[in-house]
Each structure stands twice: as C-alpha cells, then as structure tokens.
Coordinates of C-alpha atoms in Angstrom, one line a residue:
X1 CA -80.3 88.0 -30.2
X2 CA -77.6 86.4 -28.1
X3 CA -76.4 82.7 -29.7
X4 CA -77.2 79.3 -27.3
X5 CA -73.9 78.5 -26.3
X6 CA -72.3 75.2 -24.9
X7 CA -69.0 74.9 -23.1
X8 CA -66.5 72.9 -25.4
X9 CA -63.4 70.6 -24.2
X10 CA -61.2 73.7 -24.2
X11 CA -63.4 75.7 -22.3
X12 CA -64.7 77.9 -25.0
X13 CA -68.5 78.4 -26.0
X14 CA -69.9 77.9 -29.3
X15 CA -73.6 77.5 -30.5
X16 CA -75.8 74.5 -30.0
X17 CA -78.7 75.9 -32.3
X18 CA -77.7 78.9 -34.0
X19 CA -80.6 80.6 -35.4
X20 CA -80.9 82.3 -39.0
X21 CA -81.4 86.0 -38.7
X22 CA -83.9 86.5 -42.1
X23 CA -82.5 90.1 -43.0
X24 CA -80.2 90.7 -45.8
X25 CA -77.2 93.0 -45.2
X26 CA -75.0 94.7 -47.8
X27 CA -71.6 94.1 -46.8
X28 CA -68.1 95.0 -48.0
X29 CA -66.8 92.5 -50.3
X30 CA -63.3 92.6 -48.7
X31 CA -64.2 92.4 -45.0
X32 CA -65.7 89.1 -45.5
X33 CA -63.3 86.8 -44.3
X34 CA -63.1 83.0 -46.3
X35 CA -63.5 80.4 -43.3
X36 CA -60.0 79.0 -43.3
X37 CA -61.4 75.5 -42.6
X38 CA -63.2 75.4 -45.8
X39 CA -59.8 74.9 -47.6
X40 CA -59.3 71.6 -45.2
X41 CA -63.0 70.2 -46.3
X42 CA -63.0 71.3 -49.8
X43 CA -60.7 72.4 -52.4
X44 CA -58.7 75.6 -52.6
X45 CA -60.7 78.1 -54.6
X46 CA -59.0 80.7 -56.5
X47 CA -59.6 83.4 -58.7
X48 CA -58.4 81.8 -62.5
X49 CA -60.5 78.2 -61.4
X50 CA -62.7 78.6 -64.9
X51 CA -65.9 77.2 -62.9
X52 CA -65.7 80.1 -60.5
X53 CA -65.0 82.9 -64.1
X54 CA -67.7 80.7 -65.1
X55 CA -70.1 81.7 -61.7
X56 CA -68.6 85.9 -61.8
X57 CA -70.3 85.6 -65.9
X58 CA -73.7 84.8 -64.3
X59 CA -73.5 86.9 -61.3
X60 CA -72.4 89.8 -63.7
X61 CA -76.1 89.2 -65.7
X62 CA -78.0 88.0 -62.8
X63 CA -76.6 89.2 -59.8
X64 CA -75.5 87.2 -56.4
X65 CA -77.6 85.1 -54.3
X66 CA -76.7 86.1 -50.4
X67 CA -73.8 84.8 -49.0
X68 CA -74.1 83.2 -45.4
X69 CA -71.9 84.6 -43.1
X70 CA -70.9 84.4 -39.1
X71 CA -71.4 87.4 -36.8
X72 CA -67.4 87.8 -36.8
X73 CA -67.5 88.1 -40.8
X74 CA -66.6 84.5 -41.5
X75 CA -68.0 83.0 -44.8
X76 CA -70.0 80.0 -43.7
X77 CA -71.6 79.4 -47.5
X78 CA -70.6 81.5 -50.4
X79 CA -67.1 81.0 -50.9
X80 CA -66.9 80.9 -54.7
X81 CA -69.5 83.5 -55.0
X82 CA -67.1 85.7 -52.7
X83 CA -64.8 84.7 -55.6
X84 CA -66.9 85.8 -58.3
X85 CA -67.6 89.2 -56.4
X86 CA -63.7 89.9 -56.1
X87 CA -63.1 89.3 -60.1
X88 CA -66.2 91.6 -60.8
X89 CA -64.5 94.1 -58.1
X90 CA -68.1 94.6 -56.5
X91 CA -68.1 96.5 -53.4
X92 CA -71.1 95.3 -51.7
X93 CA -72.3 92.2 -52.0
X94 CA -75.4 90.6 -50.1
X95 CA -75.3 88.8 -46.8
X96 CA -77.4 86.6 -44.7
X97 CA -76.3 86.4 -40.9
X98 CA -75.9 83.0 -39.0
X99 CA -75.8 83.5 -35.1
X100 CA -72.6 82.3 -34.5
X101 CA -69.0 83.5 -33.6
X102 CA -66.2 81.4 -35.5
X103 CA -64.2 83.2 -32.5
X104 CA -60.1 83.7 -33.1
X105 CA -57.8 84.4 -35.9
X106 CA -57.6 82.4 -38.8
X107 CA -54.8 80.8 -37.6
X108 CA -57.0 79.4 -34.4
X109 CA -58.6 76.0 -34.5
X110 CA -62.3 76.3 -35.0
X111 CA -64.7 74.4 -32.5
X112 CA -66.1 71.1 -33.8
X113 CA -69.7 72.2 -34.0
X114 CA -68.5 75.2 -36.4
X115 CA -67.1 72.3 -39.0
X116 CA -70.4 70.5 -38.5
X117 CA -72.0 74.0 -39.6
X118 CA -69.7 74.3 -42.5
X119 CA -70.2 71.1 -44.4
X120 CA -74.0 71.1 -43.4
X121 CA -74.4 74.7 -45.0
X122 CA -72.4 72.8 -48.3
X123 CA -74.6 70.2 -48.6
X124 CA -75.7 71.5 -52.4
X125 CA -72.2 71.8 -53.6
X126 CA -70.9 69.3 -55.9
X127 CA -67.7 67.2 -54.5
X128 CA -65.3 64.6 -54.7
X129 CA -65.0 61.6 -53.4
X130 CA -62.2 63.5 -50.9
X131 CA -64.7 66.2 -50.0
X132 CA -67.0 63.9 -49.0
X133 CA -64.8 61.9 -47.4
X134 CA -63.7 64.9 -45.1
X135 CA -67.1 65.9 -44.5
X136 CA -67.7 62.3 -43.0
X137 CA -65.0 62.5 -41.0
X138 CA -66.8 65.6 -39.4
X139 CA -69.4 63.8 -38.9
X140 CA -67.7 61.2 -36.6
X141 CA -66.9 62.7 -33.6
X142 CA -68.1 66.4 -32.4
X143 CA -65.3 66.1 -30.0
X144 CA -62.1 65.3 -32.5
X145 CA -63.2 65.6 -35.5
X146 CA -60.8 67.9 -36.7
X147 CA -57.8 66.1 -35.5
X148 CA -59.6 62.8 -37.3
X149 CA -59.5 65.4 -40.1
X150 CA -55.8 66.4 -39.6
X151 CA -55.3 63.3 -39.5
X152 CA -56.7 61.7 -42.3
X153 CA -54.9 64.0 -44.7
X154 CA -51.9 63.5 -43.6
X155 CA -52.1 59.9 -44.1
X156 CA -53.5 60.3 -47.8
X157 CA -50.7 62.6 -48.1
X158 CA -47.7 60.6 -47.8
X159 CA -45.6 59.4 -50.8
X160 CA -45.1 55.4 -50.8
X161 CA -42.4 55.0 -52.2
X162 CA -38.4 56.0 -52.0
X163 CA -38.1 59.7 -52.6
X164 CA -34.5 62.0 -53.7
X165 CA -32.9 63.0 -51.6
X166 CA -31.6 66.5 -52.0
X167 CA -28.6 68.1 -51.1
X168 CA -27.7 72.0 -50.6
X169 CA -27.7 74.5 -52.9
X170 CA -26.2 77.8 -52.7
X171 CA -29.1 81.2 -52.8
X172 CA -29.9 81.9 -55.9
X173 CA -28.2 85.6 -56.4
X174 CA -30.2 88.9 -56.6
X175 CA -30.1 90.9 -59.1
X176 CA -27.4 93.4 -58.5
X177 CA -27.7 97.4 -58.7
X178 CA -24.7 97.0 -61.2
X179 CA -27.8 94.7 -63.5
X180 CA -30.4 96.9 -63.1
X181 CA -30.0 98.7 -66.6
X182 CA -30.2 95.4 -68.3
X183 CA -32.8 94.1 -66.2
X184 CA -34.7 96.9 -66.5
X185 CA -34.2 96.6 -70.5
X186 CA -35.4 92.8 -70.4
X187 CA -38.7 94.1 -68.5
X188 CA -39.6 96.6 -71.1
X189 CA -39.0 94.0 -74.2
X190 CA -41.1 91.0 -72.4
X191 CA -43.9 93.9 -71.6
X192 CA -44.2 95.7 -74.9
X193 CA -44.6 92.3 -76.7
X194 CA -47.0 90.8 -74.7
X195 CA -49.0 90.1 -77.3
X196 CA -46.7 87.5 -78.7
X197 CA -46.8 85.8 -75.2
X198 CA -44.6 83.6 -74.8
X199 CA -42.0 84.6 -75.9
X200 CA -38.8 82.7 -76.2
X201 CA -35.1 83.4 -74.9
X202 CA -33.3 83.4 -78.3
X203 CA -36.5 86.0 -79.6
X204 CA -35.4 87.9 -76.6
X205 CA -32.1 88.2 -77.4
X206 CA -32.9 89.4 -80.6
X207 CA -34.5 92.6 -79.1
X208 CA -31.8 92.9 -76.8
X209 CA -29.7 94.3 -79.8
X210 CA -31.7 96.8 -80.9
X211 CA -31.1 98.8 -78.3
X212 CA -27.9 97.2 -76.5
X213 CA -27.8 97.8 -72.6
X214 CA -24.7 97.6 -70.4
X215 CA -24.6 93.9 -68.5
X216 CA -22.7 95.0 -66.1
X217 CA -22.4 99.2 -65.1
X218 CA -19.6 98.7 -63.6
X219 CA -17.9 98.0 -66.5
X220 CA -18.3 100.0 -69.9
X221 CA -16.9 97.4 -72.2
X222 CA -19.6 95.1 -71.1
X223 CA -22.4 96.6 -73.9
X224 CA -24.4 94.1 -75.0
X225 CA -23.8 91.9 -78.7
X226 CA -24.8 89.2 -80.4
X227 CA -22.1 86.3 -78.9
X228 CA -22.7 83.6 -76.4
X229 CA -21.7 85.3 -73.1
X230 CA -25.1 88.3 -73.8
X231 CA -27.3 85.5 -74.9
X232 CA -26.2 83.3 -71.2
X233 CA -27.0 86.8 -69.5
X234 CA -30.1 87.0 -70.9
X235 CA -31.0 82.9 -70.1
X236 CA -30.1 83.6 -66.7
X237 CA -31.5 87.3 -65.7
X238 CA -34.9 86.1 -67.5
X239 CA -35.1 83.1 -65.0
X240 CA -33.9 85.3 -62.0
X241 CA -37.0 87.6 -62.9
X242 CA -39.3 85.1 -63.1
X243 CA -38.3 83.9 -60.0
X244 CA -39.0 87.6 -58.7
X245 CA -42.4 87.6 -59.8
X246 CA -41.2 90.2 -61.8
X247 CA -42.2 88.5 -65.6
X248 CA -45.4 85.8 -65.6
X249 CA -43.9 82.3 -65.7
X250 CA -46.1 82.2 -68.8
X251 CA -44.6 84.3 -70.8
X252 CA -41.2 82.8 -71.4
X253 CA -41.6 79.4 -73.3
X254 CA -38.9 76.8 -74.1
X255 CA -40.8 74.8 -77.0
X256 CA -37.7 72.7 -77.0
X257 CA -39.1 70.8 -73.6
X258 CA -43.1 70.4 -74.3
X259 CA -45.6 69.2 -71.4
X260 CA -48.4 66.7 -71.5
X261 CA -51.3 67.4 -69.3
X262 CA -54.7 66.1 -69.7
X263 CA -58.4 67.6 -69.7
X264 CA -59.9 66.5 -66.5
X265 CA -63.4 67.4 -64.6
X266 CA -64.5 66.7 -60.9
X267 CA -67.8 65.6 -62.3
X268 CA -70.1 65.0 -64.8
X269 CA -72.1 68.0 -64.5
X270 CA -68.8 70.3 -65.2
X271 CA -67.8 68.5 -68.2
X272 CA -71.5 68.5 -69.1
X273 CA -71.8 72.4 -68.9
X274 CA -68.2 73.0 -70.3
X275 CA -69.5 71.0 -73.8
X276 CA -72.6 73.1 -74.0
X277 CA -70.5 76.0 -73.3
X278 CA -68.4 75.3 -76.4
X279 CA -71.3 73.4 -78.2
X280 CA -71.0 74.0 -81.7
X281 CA -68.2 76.7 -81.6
X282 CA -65.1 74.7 -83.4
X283 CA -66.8 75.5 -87.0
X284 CA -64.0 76.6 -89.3
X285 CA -65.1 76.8 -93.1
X286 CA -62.2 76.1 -95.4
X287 CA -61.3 79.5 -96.8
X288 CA -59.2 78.1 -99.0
X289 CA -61.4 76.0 -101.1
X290 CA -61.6 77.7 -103.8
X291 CA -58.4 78.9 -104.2
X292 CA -56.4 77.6 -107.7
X293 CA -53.4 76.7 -105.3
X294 CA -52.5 74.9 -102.6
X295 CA -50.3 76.8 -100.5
X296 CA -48.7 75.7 -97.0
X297 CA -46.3 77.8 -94.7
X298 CA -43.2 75.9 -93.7
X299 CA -40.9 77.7 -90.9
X300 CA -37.6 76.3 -90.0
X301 CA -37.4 77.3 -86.4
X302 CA -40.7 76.6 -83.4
X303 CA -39.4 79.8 -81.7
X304 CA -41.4 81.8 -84.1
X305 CA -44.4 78.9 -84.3
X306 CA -46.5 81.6 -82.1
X307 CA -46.4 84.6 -84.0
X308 CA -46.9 83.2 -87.3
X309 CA -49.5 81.0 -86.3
X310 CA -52.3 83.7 -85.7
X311 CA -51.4 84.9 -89.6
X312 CA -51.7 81.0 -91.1
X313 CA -55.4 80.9 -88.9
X314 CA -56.5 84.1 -90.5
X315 CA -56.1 82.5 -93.8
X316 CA -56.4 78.2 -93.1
X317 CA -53.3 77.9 -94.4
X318 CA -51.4 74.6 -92.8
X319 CA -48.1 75.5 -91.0
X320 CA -45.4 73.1 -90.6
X321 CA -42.4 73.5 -88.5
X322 CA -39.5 72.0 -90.0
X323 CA -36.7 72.7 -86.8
X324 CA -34.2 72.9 -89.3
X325 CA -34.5 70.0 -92.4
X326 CA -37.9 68.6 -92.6
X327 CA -37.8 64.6 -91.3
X328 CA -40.0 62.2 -93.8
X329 CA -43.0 62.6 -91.8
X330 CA -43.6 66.2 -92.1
X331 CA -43.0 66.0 -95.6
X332 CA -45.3 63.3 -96.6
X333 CA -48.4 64.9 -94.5
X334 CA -47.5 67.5 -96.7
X335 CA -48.0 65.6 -99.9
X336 CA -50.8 63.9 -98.3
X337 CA -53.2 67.3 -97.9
X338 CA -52.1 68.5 -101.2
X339 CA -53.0 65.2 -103.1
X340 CA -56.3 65.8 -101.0
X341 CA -56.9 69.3 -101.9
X342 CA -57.5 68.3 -105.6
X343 CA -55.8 71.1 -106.7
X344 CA -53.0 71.6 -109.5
X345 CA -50.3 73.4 -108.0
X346 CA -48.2 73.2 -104.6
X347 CA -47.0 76.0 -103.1
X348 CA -44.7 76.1 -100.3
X349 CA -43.7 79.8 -98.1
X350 CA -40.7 79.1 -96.8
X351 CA -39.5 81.0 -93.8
X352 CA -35.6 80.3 -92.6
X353 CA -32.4 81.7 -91.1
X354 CA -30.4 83.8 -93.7
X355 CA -27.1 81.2 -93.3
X356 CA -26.1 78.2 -95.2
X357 CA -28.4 76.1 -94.2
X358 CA -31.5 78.1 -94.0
X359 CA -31.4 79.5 -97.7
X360 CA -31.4 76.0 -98.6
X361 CA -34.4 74.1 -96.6
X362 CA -36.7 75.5 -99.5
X363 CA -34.5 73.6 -102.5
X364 CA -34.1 70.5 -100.2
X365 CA -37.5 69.9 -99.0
X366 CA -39.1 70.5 -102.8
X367 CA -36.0 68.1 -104.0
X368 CA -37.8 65.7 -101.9
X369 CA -41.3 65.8 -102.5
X370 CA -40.4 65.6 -106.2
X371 CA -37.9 62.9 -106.0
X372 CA -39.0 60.9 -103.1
X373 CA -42.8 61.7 -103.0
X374 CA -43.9 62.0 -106.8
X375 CA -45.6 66.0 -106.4
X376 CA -43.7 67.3 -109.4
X377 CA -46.0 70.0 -109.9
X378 CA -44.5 71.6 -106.4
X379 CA -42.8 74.8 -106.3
X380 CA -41.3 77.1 -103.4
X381 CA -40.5 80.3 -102.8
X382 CA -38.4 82.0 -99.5
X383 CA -40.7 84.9 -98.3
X384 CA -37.4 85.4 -95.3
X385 CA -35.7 86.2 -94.4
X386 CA -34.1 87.8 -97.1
X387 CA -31.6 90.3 -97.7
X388 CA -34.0 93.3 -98.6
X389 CA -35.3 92.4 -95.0
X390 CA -32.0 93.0 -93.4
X391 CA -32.0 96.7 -95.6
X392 CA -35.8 97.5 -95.4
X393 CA -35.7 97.0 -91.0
X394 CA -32.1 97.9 -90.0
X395 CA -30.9 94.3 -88.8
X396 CA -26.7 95.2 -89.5
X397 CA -26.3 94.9 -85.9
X398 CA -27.9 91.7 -85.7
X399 CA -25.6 89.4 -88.0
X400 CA -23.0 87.0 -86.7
X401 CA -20.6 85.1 -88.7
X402 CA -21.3 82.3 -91.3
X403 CA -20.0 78.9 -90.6
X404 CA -17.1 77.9 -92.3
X405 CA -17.6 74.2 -91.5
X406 CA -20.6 74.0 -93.3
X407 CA -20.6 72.4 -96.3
X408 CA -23.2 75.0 -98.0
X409 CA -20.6 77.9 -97.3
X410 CA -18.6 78.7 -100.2
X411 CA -22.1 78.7 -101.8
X412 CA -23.8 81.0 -99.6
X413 CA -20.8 83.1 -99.4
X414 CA -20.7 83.6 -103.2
X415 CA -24.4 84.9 -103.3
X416 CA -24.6 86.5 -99.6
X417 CA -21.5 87.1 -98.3
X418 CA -20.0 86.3 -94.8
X419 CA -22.8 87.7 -92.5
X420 CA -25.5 85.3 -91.1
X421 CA -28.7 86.8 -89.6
X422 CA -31.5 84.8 -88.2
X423 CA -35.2 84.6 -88.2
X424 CA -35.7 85.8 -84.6
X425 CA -33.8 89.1 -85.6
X426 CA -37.0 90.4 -87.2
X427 CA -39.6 91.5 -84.7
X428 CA -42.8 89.3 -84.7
X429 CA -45.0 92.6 -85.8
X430 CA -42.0 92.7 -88.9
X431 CA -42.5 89.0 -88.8
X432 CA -46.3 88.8 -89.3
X433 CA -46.1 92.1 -92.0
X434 CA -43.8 89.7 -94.3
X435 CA -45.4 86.8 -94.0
X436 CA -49.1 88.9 -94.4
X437 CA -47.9 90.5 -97.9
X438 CA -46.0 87.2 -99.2
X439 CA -49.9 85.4 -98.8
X440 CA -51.6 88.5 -100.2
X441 CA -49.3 88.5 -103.1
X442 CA -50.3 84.7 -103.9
X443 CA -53.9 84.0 -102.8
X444 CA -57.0 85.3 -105.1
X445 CA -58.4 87.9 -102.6
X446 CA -61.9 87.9 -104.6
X447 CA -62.3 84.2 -103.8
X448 CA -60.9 84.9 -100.2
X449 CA -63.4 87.2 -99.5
X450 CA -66.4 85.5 -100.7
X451 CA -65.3 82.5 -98.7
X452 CA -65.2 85.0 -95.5
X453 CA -68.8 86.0 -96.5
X454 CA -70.1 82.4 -96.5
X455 CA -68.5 81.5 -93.1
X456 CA -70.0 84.2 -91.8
X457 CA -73.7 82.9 -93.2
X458 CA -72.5 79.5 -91.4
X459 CA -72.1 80.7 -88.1
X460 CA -75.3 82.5 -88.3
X461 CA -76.9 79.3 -89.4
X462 CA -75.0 77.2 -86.4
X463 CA -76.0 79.6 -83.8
X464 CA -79.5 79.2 -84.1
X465 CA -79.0 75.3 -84.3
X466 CA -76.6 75.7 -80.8
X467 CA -79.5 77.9 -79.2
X468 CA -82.2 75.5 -80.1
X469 CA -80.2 71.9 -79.2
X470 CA -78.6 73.6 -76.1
X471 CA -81.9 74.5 -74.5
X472 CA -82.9 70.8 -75.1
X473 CA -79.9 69.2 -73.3
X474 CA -79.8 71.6 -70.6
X475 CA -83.8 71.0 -69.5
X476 CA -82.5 67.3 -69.5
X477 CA -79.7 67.4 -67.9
X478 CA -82.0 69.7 -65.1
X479 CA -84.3 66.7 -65.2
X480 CA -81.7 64.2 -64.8
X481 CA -81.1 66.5 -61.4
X482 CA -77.4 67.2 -62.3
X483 CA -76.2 65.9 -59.1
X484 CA -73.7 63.7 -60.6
X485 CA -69.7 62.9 -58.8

C-alpha cells in the first residue's frame, strides 16, 4: 500500500496518516536500525542498563512482544526490547510494519511528523521530567520542532558557572614494539586472575616477578625486579592499556582513592520492582553462633581486601583492614562485637608484610585491646605471611631489603634476617589457601556445619514468605496502575 504523503518545508514527503499494516514479520535482529532521534527524546539505552537485563530476563521466559518498525528498518517502538534481543543474541525477532519511510542516513534530520510518530508510539513508556519535556517540545511546532528541540538541550546543557581552563598536553605515547613482551606479560596476568577483579598495581607487580619479562627488548639488562623503576613501568603500561581498551577500566582498582556514588531510580515504579526483586534476599544466619571463640580477620594492607574477603563471607567472620597500625576506631569496634558475641575468648588472624613492621601489628594491636580496651582474654596469631610461606611457594625472588631506619630492625633482623617480602607476593589463590586452612585449623567444623544446615532450612522458609508477600505487593502496585515519575 503506498503511504499518504505531504510535501514538507524542505521539499521532501513524509506521511500524513500512516496506516498500520496488521501482519507480523520475523526480521533480523541486526538489520533493525535504532531511530537515531530516539536518543534526542529519551535516554541513551545500552546493553548493561539493569532495567533493560531486567526486560532480556522476561523476554528469555516469555518471549518478545512485536517491535514497531518503519518500511526502511527504523525502530519506531521497541528500542529496549531490540536491546534485550541483542543480549539474548536472537536472530529473529518479531515485527509490526508502520507505513512510513524515516528516509536518509542516520546522520539526516528526520521530518517533523516522524518525531510526532516517535513520542506518540512512546506514550506507555515511563519518563522523566526531561523526556517529557522533549516530547512537548515536539508537540509545539510540526514545522521546527526539532530545532526547538536542538535548542532546548543545548540551553539545559550549558555549565553556569567559571569552568578550567586547560592547556596542551603532549599525546600520550604508544606502546612501542620494543614493550610488547612486557605488555604482552601484563595482559596475560590481568586475564588469568580475573577472578580476583580488580586487581591492584602493587598485586600486579608481584606477578610480574614470577616470571620477569624484558621492559625494554632493546636492551637485555632491562629484565624485570622488584625496585622502583619495574613497579613505575608497570603503573604506567597498565594505564596505557586501559586506555587501549586493551584491560577493562574495572579491573585495576586504586583503593587508596575511593568513590561515592549514590543509588538512584527514574521512578517509583523502578525502585518499586528493584525491592521486590531483592525482597527478602539479604538473610545471612550467623554461622558463627555457636562457635566457643570469637574470631576476626585483621589484614594490614586493602590491596588484598578483595581476595580475602570472599574467604571471611564463607565463614561470617568480620575482616578489618588495618592499612598498616590499626587507628583507635578499628580497634574498639573490635572490642565492641567481641563483648557482644558473649563469648570467652578473642581471637584475632592476623595477615601482614614479612618486614619490621608487619611481624609486629599482631603484638601491637592485642597490646592495645588489653591495655587500652580491658579484653584481656584476647590472643593473636600471624597466619602470613610467614617464612614457611616464602619456602612452601618459591617467593626468593620476591624479597627486597629490610629497612634499616626502622626502629623494629635489629629485632626483625635477629629472628628473620635482612630480606623483606610482602603480602602481595603470594598469589590470591596462595592467599585464600592460607587463610582457608588457618580458619579450619581454629573453628569447630561440626558446629560450622550444622549452622550451614539451618541456614539452609531458613532460606527455604523465607522463600515461601517472599513468594507469598511479593505476589501481594505486585497486584497492588498493578492496581495502583504503576504509572508513577
């Protein structure tokens, strides 16, 4: 059927009343083409947005309602189901024709009755105040509505207030062909410990030694060591490949610099449907309830906080990161859950450099809770790293020099000797295997296990409870009609 058509300002013809063809088509997922315009009404929708992994869920059990589309393949409604069809990798996905041309590239402007089509064929979505401010701003004018669009963002864009200015910088450099081998080593490290994503620099450099690249292979002196100048290499080839897209930003963390973000929703419907979705699921029983001690992990460095964490989870064991000498506070909380526990015994696994000052944060921080907090019946033992760790895993080529300047080193010298080795030198799986057999060797694993047993009964009672309640509060929340901004 051929389209009504009108002649337009610039003299090209679009629809006046474009007529809905009733068949359903099976397209190709990936010659759909998402209406460029719909990123100027609405908001950019991309593949990670959890609402649209949310949608790809229920397509995935129900299947997808038919996406409208223009004769030349443009999505007119359906965009984040053409989202959802992409992360499920379907092939086909069903379409419903609208008897219309878009017309052009993407990069052409659309005519101003197409826009009206767009936000009229939206008209169920939820939106925000922007969104609907853009769609009544198509609404205005069929002649310049889009530049009233153009317009308006641009003036809700601008910054009011006195920005930096900037100066030049030089390129950042490539990475040479001489860098390759170390670059190349870096990849492989990041990539075969993905599991401890992220990962951090120093933890890196660790690795590095185990088996030690040229830096430069040009130059066969320039093997990689444990000294300043390799671990500055590292630093600076890791950001370089990040930069590359050749390592996820994620999976390099500085813990050093943290972030504050907030948990915000559009709407009330999303943060309705993202409580039911986790309605009920934050139950942890307290496996440690009936054990005779009270034990806590201490670790004096964060850039291991992410591999030992999953291991103090398993068992509910607190974890406290000194970053070198516990402060006050850290120590009292520490106090504080053991007085709560109401059991008899403290029991701290400490985890530390093997230097001066890591051998002793153990004897410090139980100095303190006796002395300066009153738990006398505290005790402490270092689980690591240890001397038997540097035999049992080969770390000799990871040691450096102990400090003469610190105050602790004829002591640690007398018991040690002169080589230093620090936490990160163990890999997290060697990591995670001593700090796994120091809490088996402590714990009573009968109680442990029937603890595991109950939980288990628990979340077979709460399940039922979140089935029954979440049905309630989703047939009100349909009755309240859900349309909430």
């Amino acid at each position: 059927m051929t389209p009504k058509t009108a002649k337009t300002e610039n003299g090209r013809t679009s629809p006046t009343a474009p007529d809905q063809a009733p068949a359903i088509e099976m397209l190709n997922t990936y010659s759909l083409r998402p209406c460029p315009e719909n990123e100027k009404i609405y908001r950019r929708i991309t593949l990670d947005d959890p609402a649209v992994q949310e949608l790809a869920e229920k397509i995935r059990i129900y299947g997808v309602d038919p996406i409208r589309v223009s004769l030349d393949n443009f999505i007119i409604s359906g965009h984040q189901r053409h989202a959802a069809a992409k992360i499920l990798r379907l092939k086909k996905v069903p379409c419903l024709r609208v008897n219309i041309y878009r017309g052009g590239d993407e990069d052409d402007d659309p005519s101003p009755e197409w826009l009206k089509l767009l936000a009229a064929h939206n008209t169920q979505r939820i939106k925000t105040r922007t969104e609907m401010m853009n769609e009544s701003l198509i609404q205005i004018s069929a002649d310049d509505a889009y530049s009233e669009l153009e317009r308006y963002r641009w003036e809700q864009g601008k910054v009011k207030a006195e920005t930096i200015k900037i100066g030049k910088r030089g390129r950042r450099k490539r990475i040479s062909a001489e860098k390759q081998e170390m670059a190349q080593a870096l990849l492989k490290i990041v990539n075969d410990n993905e599991h401890f994503w992220p990962l951090s620099d120093r933890a890196i450099h660790y690795r590095m030694l185990n088996r030690p690249p040229l830096r430069n292979t040009k130059n066969p002196q320039s093997r990689y060591r444990n000294d300043t100048a390799s671990y500055k290499d590292t630093c600076d080839m890791l950001t370089r490949l990040r930069l590359s897209y050749k390592i996820p930003m994620h999976a390099i963390a500085d813990p050093t610099r943290p972030t504050t973000i907030y948990n915000t929703y559009s709407n009330t419907r999303a943060f309705i449907e993202d409580e039911l979705k986790n309605f009920f699921k934050g139950y942890r029983r307290d496996l440690q309830l009936t054990q005779p001690l009270h034990i806590e992990v201490v670790a004096e460095k964060m850039t291991v906080e992410s591999i030992i964490k999953p291991v103090c989870r398993k068992y509910n064991i607190p974890l406290t990161i000194g970053r070198g000498y516990s402060s006050l506070p850290p120590r009292a909380d520490i106090a504080s859950r053991f007085k709560q526990s109401g059991k008899q015994t403290l029991l701290l696994l400490i985890l530390g450099d093997l230097d001066p000052e890591g051998v002793s944060i153990g004897e410090t921080l139980l100095q303190s809770l006796r002395e300066d907090l009153y738990i006398y019946n505290a005790e402490a033992v270092r689980i690591g790293l240890n001397q038997e760790h540097v035999q049992r895993f080969g770390l000799f080529d990871n040691s450096g020099e102990a400090k003469k300047s610190s105050a602790r080193y004829k002591k640690f010298v007398k018991k040690y000797g002169t080589k230093v080795y620090e936490l990160e030198a163990l890999s997290p799986e060697q990591l995670q295997e001593i700090l796994e057999e120091s809490i088996q060797r402590v714990i009573d694993r009968t109680a442990f296990e029937a603890e595991i047993d109950e939980e288990k009964k628990d979340w077979h009672f709460l399940t039922g409870i979140r089935s029954q309640v979440s049905d309630v509060l989703k047939e009100m929340l349909a009755e309240g009609g859900g349309e909430c901004s």
